[in-house]
Short mmCIF file of N, CA and C in Angstrom, two decimals:
data_model
loop_
_atom_site.label_atom_id
_atom_site.label_comp_id
_atom_site.label_asym_id
_atom_site.label_seq_id
_atom_site.Cartn_x
_atom_site.Cartn_y
_atom_site.Cartn_z
N MET A 1105 0.87 -18.90 83.15
CA MET A 1105 0.00 -19.71 84.00
C MET A 1105 0.60 -21.11 84.11
N LYS A 1106 0.53 -21.67 85.32
CA LYS A 1106 1.01 -23.03 85.56
C LYS A 1106 -0.16 -23.90 86.01
N ILE A 1107 -0.32 -25.03 85.32
CA ILE A 1107 -1.39 -25.97 85.63
C ILE A 1107 -0.78 -27.29 86.08
N LEU A 1108 -1.33 -27.85 87.15
CA LEU A 1108 -0.94 -29.16 87.64
C LEU A 1108 -2.11 -30.10 87.47
N VAL A 1109 -1.90 -31.22 86.77
CA VAL A 1109 -2.95 -32.23 86.66
C VAL A 1109 -2.51 -33.42 87.50
N ALA A 1110 -3.34 -33.81 88.45
CA ALA A 1110 -3.04 -34.92 89.35
C ALA A 1110 -3.71 -36.18 88.80
N LEU A 1111 -2.90 -37.20 88.53
CA LEU A 1111 -3.40 -38.40 87.88
C LEU A 1111 -3.08 -39.65 88.67
N ASP A 1112 -4.04 -40.55 88.72
CA ASP A 1112 -3.78 -41.87 89.32
C ASP A 1112 -3.53 -42.85 88.18
N GLN A 1113 -3.56 -44.14 88.49
CA GLN A 1113 -3.25 -45.14 87.47
C GLN A 1113 -4.50 -45.71 86.80
N SER A 1114 -5.63 -45.06 86.97
CA SER A 1114 -6.88 -45.56 86.40
C SER A 1114 -7.05 -45.12 84.94
N ASN A 1115 -7.99 -45.76 84.26
CA ASN A 1115 -8.33 -45.36 82.90
C ASN A 1115 -9.00 -43.99 82.89
N TYR A 1116 -9.66 -43.64 83.98
CA TYR A 1116 -10.34 -42.35 84.12
C TYR A 1116 -9.34 -41.19 84.01
N ALA A 1117 -8.08 -41.45 84.36
CA ALA A 1117 -7.05 -40.41 84.32
C ALA A 1117 -6.86 -39.87 82.90
N THR A 1118 -7.15 -40.68 81.89
CA THR A 1118 -7.03 -40.26 80.50
C THR A 1118 -7.95 -39.07 80.22
N LEU A 1119 -9.17 -39.13 80.73
CA LEU A 1119 -10.14 -38.04 80.56
C LEU A 1119 -9.67 -36.78 81.29
N VAL A 1120 -9.14 -36.96 82.49
CA VAL A 1120 -8.67 -35.82 83.28
C VAL A 1120 -7.50 -35.14 82.57
N LEU A 1121 -6.56 -35.92 82.07
CA LEU A 1121 -5.42 -35.36 81.34
C LEU A 1121 -5.87 -34.64 80.08
N LYS A 1122 -6.82 -35.22 79.37
CA LYS A 1122 -7.34 -34.57 78.15
C LYS A 1122 -7.89 -33.19 78.47
N LYS A 1123 -8.67 -33.09 79.54
CA LYS A 1123 -9.25 -31.81 79.93
C LYS A 1123 -8.16 -30.81 80.30
N ALA A 1124 -7.16 -31.27 81.04
CA ALA A 1124 -6.06 -30.38 81.44
C ALA A 1124 -5.27 -29.89 80.22
N MET A 1125 -5.05 -30.77 79.25
CA MET A 1125 -4.33 -30.37 78.04
C MET A 1125 -5.14 -29.34 77.25
N GLU A 1126 -6.45 -29.50 77.20
CA GLU A 1126 -7.31 -28.53 76.51
C GLU A 1126 -7.20 -27.15 77.15
N ILE A 1127 -7.24 -27.12 78.47
CA ILE A 1127 -7.15 -25.84 79.19
C ILE A 1127 -5.78 -25.22 78.97
N ALA A 1128 -4.73 -26.03 79.09
CA ALA A 1128 -3.37 -25.52 78.91
C ALA A 1128 -3.17 -24.94 77.51
N ALA A 1129 -3.70 -25.62 76.50
CA ALA A 1129 -3.57 -25.13 75.12
C ALA A 1129 -4.31 -23.81 74.96
N LYS A 1130 -5.51 -23.73 75.51
CA LYS A 1130 -6.33 -22.52 75.39
C LYS A 1130 -5.68 -21.33 76.11
N GLU A 1131 -5.06 -21.60 77.25
CA GLU A 1131 -4.48 -20.54 78.07
C GLU A 1131 -3.00 -20.29 77.77
N GLY A 1132 -2.39 -21.14 76.95
CA GLY A 1132 -0.95 -21.03 76.72
C GLY A 1132 -0.16 -21.31 77.98
N ALA A 1133 -0.66 -22.25 78.77
CA ALA A 1133 -0.10 -22.53 80.10
C ALA A 1133 0.93 -23.65 80.07
N GLU A 1134 1.77 -23.66 81.09
CA GLU A 1134 2.71 -24.75 81.34
C GLU A 1134 1.95 -25.84 82.08
N LEU A 1135 2.04 -27.08 81.60
CA LEU A 1135 1.29 -28.18 82.20
C LEU A 1135 2.22 -29.23 82.77
N THR A 1136 1.97 -29.58 84.04
CA THR A 1136 2.71 -30.64 84.71
C THR A 1136 1.73 -31.70 85.15
N ALA A 1137 2.04 -32.96 84.86
CA ALA A 1137 1.24 -34.10 85.31
C ALA A 1137 1.96 -34.72 86.50
N LEU A 1138 1.25 -34.91 87.59
CA LEU A 1138 1.80 -35.50 88.80
C LEU A 1138 1.07 -36.80 89.10
N THR A 1139 1.82 -37.89 89.23
CA THR A 1139 1.23 -39.16 89.63
C THR A 1139 1.95 -39.62 90.89
N ILE A 1140 1.19 -40.17 91.81
CA ILE A 1140 1.72 -40.51 93.13
C ILE A 1140 1.42 -41.96 93.47
N SER A 1141 2.43 -42.64 93.94
CA SER A 1141 2.27 -44.01 94.41
C SER A 1141 2.22 -44.02 95.92
N THR A 1142 1.20 -44.67 96.47
CA THR A 1142 1.09 -44.81 97.93
C THR A 1142 1.38 -46.23 98.37
N ALA A 1143 1.55 -47.13 97.42
CA ALA A 1143 1.67 -48.56 97.75
C ALA A 1143 2.73 -48.89 98.79
N PRO A 1144 3.95 -48.35 98.70
CA PRO A 1144 4.93 -48.72 99.73
C PRO A 1144 4.50 -48.33 101.13
N PHE A 1145 3.71 -47.26 101.24
CA PHE A 1145 3.26 -46.79 102.55
C PHE A 1145 2.02 -47.54 103.02
N ASN A 1146 1.12 -47.87 102.08
CA ASN A 1146 -0.11 -48.58 102.42
C ASN A 1146 0.12 -50.04 102.76
N ASN A 1147 1.26 -50.58 102.40
CA ASN A 1147 1.52 -51.99 102.62
C ASN A 1147 2.57 -52.25 103.69
N LEU A 1148 2.80 -51.27 104.56
CA LEU A 1148 3.80 -51.43 105.60
C LEU A 1148 3.42 -52.52 106.60
N TYR A 1149 2.12 -52.79 106.72
CA TYR A 1149 1.69 -53.83 107.66
C TYR A 1149 2.21 -55.21 107.24
N LEU A 1150 2.67 -55.33 106.02
CA LEU A 1150 3.21 -56.60 105.54
C LEU A 1150 4.62 -56.86 106.09
N GLY A 1151 5.14 -55.89 106.80
CA GLY A 1151 6.51 -56.02 107.27
C GLY A 1151 7.43 -55.46 106.21
N GLU A 1152 8.65 -55.89 106.22
CA GLU A 1152 9.61 -55.40 105.24
C GLU A 1152 9.21 -55.90 103.85
N LEU A 1153 9.08 -54.96 102.94
CA LEU A 1153 8.68 -55.30 101.58
C LEU A 1153 9.89 -55.76 100.80
N SER A 1154 9.71 -56.79 100.02
CA SER A 1154 10.82 -57.29 99.21
C SER A 1154 11.12 -56.30 98.09
N GLY A 1155 12.35 -56.32 97.65
CA GLY A 1155 12.76 -55.46 96.54
C GLY A 1155 11.96 -55.73 95.30
N ASN A 1156 11.61 -57.00 95.05
CA ASN A 1156 10.83 -57.34 93.86
C ASN A 1156 9.45 -56.69 93.90
N PHE A 1157 8.82 -56.70 95.07
CA PHE A 1157 7.49 -56.11 95.21
C PHE A 1157 7.55 -54.61 94.93
N LEU A 1158 8.51 -53.92 95.54
CA LEU A 1158 8.65 -52.49 95.31
C LEU A 1158 9.01 -52.19 93.86
N ASP A 1159 9.83 -53.06 93.26
CA ASP A 1159 10.17 -52.87 91.85
C ASP A 1159 8.94 -52.96 90.97
N LYS A 1160 8.03 -53.90 91.26
CA LYS A 1160 6.80 -54.03 90.47
C LYS A 1160 5.90 -52.81 90.65
N ILE A 1161 5.84 -52.29 91.87
CA ILE A 1161 5.04 -51.08 92.12
C ILE A 1161 5.61 -49.92 91.31
N ARG A 1162 6.90 -49.76 91.40
CA ARG A 1162 7.54 -48.65 90.68
C ARG A 1162 7.43 -48.83 89.17
N GLN A 1163 7.45 -50.06 88.71
CA GLN A 1163 7.26 -50.33 87.28
C GLN A 1163 5.86 -49.89 86.85
N GLY A 1164 4.86 -50.14 87.69
CA GLY A 1164 3.49 -49.70 87.39
C GLY A 1164 3.40 -48.19 87.29
N VAL A 1165 4.11 -47.49 88.16
CA VAL A 1165 4.13 -46.03 88.11
C VAL A 1165 4.81 -45.57 86.82
N GLN A 1166 5.90 -46.22 86.46
CA GLN A 1166 6.60 -45.85 85.23
C GLN A 1166 5.73 -46.11 83.99
N GLU A 1167 4.91 -47.16 84.05
CA GLU A 1167 3.97 -47.42 82.94
C GLU A 1167 2.94 -46.30 82.86
N THR A 1168 2.49 -45.81 84.00
CA THR A 1168 1.56 -44.68 84.02
C THR A 1168 2.23 -43.44 83.44
N VAL A 1169 3.47 -43.19 83.84
CA VAL A 1169 4.22 -42.06 83.30
C VAL A 1169 4.30 -42.17 81.77
N GLN A 1170 4.59 -43.36 81.28
CA GLN A 1170 4.70 -43.55 79.82
C GLN A 1170 3.36 -43.32 79.13
N ARG A 1171 2.25 -43.77 79.75
CA ARG A 1171 0.92 -43.54 79.17
C ARG A 1171 0.64 -42.04 79.07
N ILE A 1172 1.03 -41.30 80.11
CA ILE A 1172 0.83 -39.84 80.11
C ILE A 1172 1.62 -39.23 78.96
N LYS A 1173 2.89 -39.63 78.82
CA LYS A 1173 3.73 -39.09 77.75
C LYS A 1173 3.16 -39.45 76.38
N ASP A 1174 2.68 -40.68 76.23
CA ASP A 1174 2.11 -41.10 74.95
C ASP A 1174 0.86 -40.31 74.62
N GLN A 1175 0.00 -40.09 75.62
CA GLN A 1175 -1.23 -39.33 75.39
C GLN A 1175 -0.89 -37.88 75.02
N ALA A 1176 0.08 -37.30 75.69
CA ALA A 1176 0.49 -35.92 75.38
C ALA A 1176 1.06 -35.83 73.97
N LYS A 1177 1.88 -36.80 73.61
CA LYS A 1177 2.49 -36.80 72.27
C LYS A 1177 1.41 -36.92 71.20
N ALA A 1178 0.43 -37.79 71.42
CA ALA A 1178 -0.65 -37.98 70.45
C ALA A 1178 -1.46 -36.70 70.28
N ALA A 1179 -1.56 -35.92 71.35
CA ALA A 1179 -2.32 -34.66 71.29
C ALA A 1179 -1.42 -33.48 70.90
N ASP A 1180 -0.13 -33.77 70.64
CA ASP A 1180 0.84 -32.74 70.31
C ASP A 1180 0.90 -31.67 71.40
N ALA A 1181 0.92 -32.13 72.65
CA ALA A 1181 0.96 -31.23 73.81
C ALA A 1181 2.26 -31.44 74.58
N LYS A 1182 2.74 -30.37 75.19
CA LYS A 1182 3.94 -30.47 76.03
C LYS A 1182 3.48 -30.63 77.47
N VAL A 1183 3.88 -31.75 78.08
CA VAL A 1183 3.50 -32.04 79.46
C VAL A 1183 4.74 -32.51 80.21
N ASN A 1184 5.06 -31.80 81.29
CA ASN A 1184 6.12 -32.26 82.18
C ASN A 1184 5.51 -33.33 83.08
N VAL A 1185 6.18 -34.45 83.26
CA VAL A 1185 5.63 -35.54 84.06
C VAL A 1185 6.49 -35.76 85.29
N VAL A 1186 5.83 -35.81 86.45
CA VAL A 1186 6.52 -36.02 87.73
C VAL A 1186 5.85 -37.19 88.44
N ALA A 1187 6.67 -38.11 88.93
CA ALA A 1187 6.17 -39.25 89.72
C ALA A 1187 6.78 -39.17 91.11
N GLN A 1188 5.93 -39.38 92.12
CA GLN A 1188 6.39 -39.33 93.51
C GLN A 1188 5.81 -40.49 94.29
N GLU A 1189 6.42 -40.76 95.43
CA GLU A 1189 5.87 -41.71 96.41
C GLU A 1189 5.50 -40.90 97.64
N SER A 1190 4.32 -41.14 98.17
CA SER A 1190 3.85 -40.41 99.34
C SER A 1190 2.75 -41.20 100.03
N PRO A 1191 2.68 -41.13 101.36
CA PRO A 1191 1.59 -41.80 102.05
C PRO A 1191 0.25 -41.10 101.83
N SER A 1192 0.29 -39.83 101.41
CA SER A 1192 -0.94 -39.06 101.20
C SER A 1192 -0.90 -38.34 99.86
N PRO A 1193 -1.64 -38.85 98.87
CA PRO A 1193 -1.67 -38.16 97.57
C PRO A 1193 -2.14 -36.71 97.70
N ALA A 1194 -3.15 -36.46 98.50
CA ALA A 1194 -3.67 -35.09 98.63
C ALA A 1194 -2.59 -34.15 99.17
N ASP A 1195 -1.89 -34.58 100.21
CA ASP A 1195 -0.83 -33.74 100.77
C ASP A 1195 0.27 -33.50 99.74
N ALA A 1196 0.63 -34.53 98.99
CA ALA A 1196 1.68 -34.40 97.98
C ALA A 1196 1.26 -33.42 96.88
N ILE A 1197 0.01 -33.48 96.47
CA ILE A 1197 -0.50 -32.58 95.43
C ILE A 1197 -0.47 -31.13 95.92
N VAL A 1198 -0.99 -30.91 97.12
CA VAL A 1198 -1.03 -29.55 97.68
C VAL A 1198 0.39 -29.02 97.88
N GLU A 1199 1.27 -29.85 98.40
CA GLU A 1199 2.65 -29.43 98.63
C GLU A 1199 3.34 -29.08 97.31
N TYR A 1200 3.13 -29.90 96.28
CA TYR A 1200 3.73 -29.62 94.97
C TYR A 1200 3.22 -28.28 94.45
N ALA A 1201 1.92 -28.05 94.57
CA ALA A 1201 1.34 -26.79 94.09
C ALA A 1201 1.92 -25.59 94.84
N GLU A 1202 2.09 -25.71 96.15
CA GLU A 1202 2.65 -24.62 96.94
C GLU A 1202 4.09 -24.33 96.54
N LYS A 1203 4.89 -25.37 96.42
CA LYS A 1203 6.32 -25.20 96.14
C LYS A 1203 6.60 -24.72 94.72
N ASN A 1204 5.67 -24.97 93.79
CA ASN A 1204 5.92 -24.68 92.38
C ASN A 1204 5.06 -23.56 91.80
N GLY A 1205 4.38 -22.83 92.65
CA GLY A 1205 3.60 -21.69 92.19
C GLY A 1205 2.52 -22.05 91.19
N ILE A 1206 1.81 -23.14 91.44
CA ILE A 1206 0.76 -23.61 90.54
C ILE A 1206 -0.46 -22.68 90.65
N ASP A 1207 -1.05 -22.36 89.49
CA ASP A 1207 -2.22 -21.48 89.44
C ASP A 1207 -3.54 -22.25 89.41
N LEU A 1208 -3.50 -23.49 88.89
CA LEU A 1208 -4.72 -24.29 88.77
C LEU A 1208 -4.35 -25.76 88.90
N ILE A 1209 -5.11 -26.48 89.70
CA ILE A 1209 -4.98 -27.93 89.81
C ILE A 1209 -6.19 -28.56 89.13
N VAL A 1210 -5.94 -29.54 88.26
CA VAL A 1210 -7.01 -30.29 87.62
C VAL A 1210 -6.94 -31.71 88.18
N ILE A 1211 -8.06 -32.19 88.69
CA ILE A 1211 -8.09 -33.50 89.35
C ILE A 1211 -9.42 -34.18 89.06
N GLY A 1212 -9.43 -35.48 89.05
CA GLY A 1212 -10.67 -36.23 88.86
C GLY A 1212 -11.42 -36.38 90.17
N ASN A 1213 -12.71 -36.64 90.07
CA ASN A 1213 -13.50 -36.82 91.28
C ASN A 1213 -13.57 -38.27 91.73
N LYS A 1214 -13.10 -39.19 90.91
CA LYS A 1214 -13.15 -40.61 91.27
C LYS A 1214 -11.95 -40.93 92.13
N GLY A 1215 -12.12 -41.94 92.97
CA GLY A 1215 -11.02 -42.34 93.83
C GLY A 1215 -11.48 -43.44 94.76
N ALA A 1216 -11.35 -43.18 96.04
CA ALA A 1216 -11.69 -44.18 97.05
C ALA A 1216 -13.18 -44.51 97.00
N GLY A 1217 -13.53 -45.67 97.47
CA GLY A 1217 -14.92 -46.10 97.54
C GLY A 1217 -15.71 -45.29 98.54
N ALA A 1218 -17.02 -45.48 98.55
CA ALA A 1218 -17.91 -44.68 99.40
C ALA A 1218 -17.57 -44.79 100.88
N VAL A 1219 -17.27 -45.97 101.35
CA VAL A 1219 -16.95 -46.13 102.77
C VAL A 1219 -15.66 -45.41 103.10
N GLU A 1220 -14.63 -45.55 102.28
CA GLU A 1220 -13.38 -44.87 102.54
C GLU A 1220 -13.55 -43.35 102.48
N ARG A 1221 -14.36 -42.85 101.54
CA ARG A 1221 -14.60 -41.41 101.46
C ARG A 1221 -15.23 -40.92 102.75
N PHE A 1222 -16.17 -41.69 103.28
CA PHE A 1222 -16.85 -41.29 104.51
C PHE A 1222 -15.87 -41.24 105.67
N LEU A 1223 -14.99 -42.20 105.72
CA LEU A 1223 -14.06 -42.29 106.85
C LEU A 1223 -12.89 -41.33 106.74
N ILE A 1224 -12.28 -41.22 105.57
CA ILE A 1224 -11.06 -40.43 105.48
C ILE A 1224 -11.14 -39.26 104.50
N GLY A 1225 -12.18 -39.15 103.73
CA GLY A 1225 -12.30 -38.07 102.75
C GLY A 1225 -11.56 -38.41 101.48
N SER A 1226 -12.10 -38.02 100.36
CA SER A 1226 -11.47 -38.34 99.08
C SER A 1226 -10.30 -37.40 98.82
N VAL A 1227 -9.41 -37.84 97.95
CA VAL A 1227 -8.26 -37.03 97.58
C VAL A 1227 -8.73 -35.70 97.00
N SER A 1228 -9.69 -35.74 96.10
CA SER A 1228 -10.14 -34.49 95.47
C SER A 1228 -10.73 -33.53 96.50
N SER A 1229 -11.49 -34.04 97.45
CA SER A 1229 -12.06 -33.17 98.50
C SER A 1229 -10.97 -32.52 99.33
N LYS A 1230 -9.96 -33.28 99.69
CA LYS A 1230 -8.86 -32.73 100.48
C LYS A 1230 -8.09 -31.69 99.69
N VAL A 1231 -7.86 -31.96 98.40
CA VAL A 1231 -7.14 -30.99 97.58
C VAL A 1231 -7.95 -29.71 97.45
N VAL A 1232 -9.24 -29.81 97.19
CA VAL A 1232 -10.09 -28.62 97.08
C VAL A 1232 -10.02 -27.82 98.38
N SER A 1233 -10.05 -28.50 99.51
CA SER A 1233 -10.05 -27.82 100.81
C SER A 1233 -8.73 -27.14 101.15
N HIS A 1234 -7.62 -27.70 100.70
CA HIS A 1234 -6.32 -27.23 101.17
C HIS A 1234 -5.42 -26.62 100.11
N ALA A 1235 -5.81 -26.64 98.86
CA ALA A 1235 -4.96 -26.13 97.78
C ALA A 1235 -4.74 -24.62 97.91
N PRO A 1236 -3.56 -24.17 97.51
CA PRO A 1236 -3.27 -22.74 97.55
C PRO A 1236 -3.76 -22.00 96.31
N CYS A 1237 -4.49 -22.72 95.44
CA CYS A 1237 -4.93 -22.13 94.17
C CYS A 1237 -6.30 -22.71 93.81
N SER A 1238 -6.81 -22.32 92.67
CA SER A 1238 -8.08 -22.86 92.19
C SER A 1238 -7.92 -24.33 91.82
N VAL A 1239 -9.02 -25.08 91.96
CA VAL A 1239 -9.02 -26.51 91.64
C VAL A 1239 -10.21 -26.79 90.74
N MET A 1240 -9.96 -27.48 89.64
CA MET A 1240 -11.03 -27.94 88.77
C MET A 1240 -11.18 -29.44 88.96
N VAL A 1241 -12.38 -29.87 89.33
CA VAL A 1241 -12.65 -31.28 89.51
C VAL A 1241 -13.38 -31.77 88.26
N VAL A 1242 -12.77 -32.73 87.58
CA VAL A 1242 -13.32 -33.26 86.34
C VAL A 1242 -14.18 -34.47 86.67
N LYS A 1243 -15.44 -34.40 86.29
CA LYS A 1243 -16.36 -35.52 86.51
C LYS A 1243 -16.54 -36.28 85.22
N LYS A 1244 -16.74 -37.56 85.37
CA LYS A 1244 -16.89 -38.43 84.21
C LYS A 1244 -18.19 -38.17 83.51
#
């Protein structure tokens, strides 16, 4: 069994990863953590982004990757960590699941604010709607 846990840079992601590690341990599954940065795409209206700005964004993603690795190590769990840049986290998650034969996606229900959810739909809703496999939504 292959499990994909989709994580953002929030503190809430710690709970989502914990749940995914519990399921992976119980099922003897391979676990991959995917974190996605949208910042370079969301800030295109600023014009050409300076290298320093993009470096800081990428540094934040690398800090998230390190937190994931640290949490996995503390739990004595094996977690493959993948970081990507994409204008659409939901599309990136679904595409990763399709290309890698994922059996279960674990994702948090927190994300965009109420107005943004109404206008564009939350990442978790889009993943549930379009995923090629089962999706577990972890609520706080």
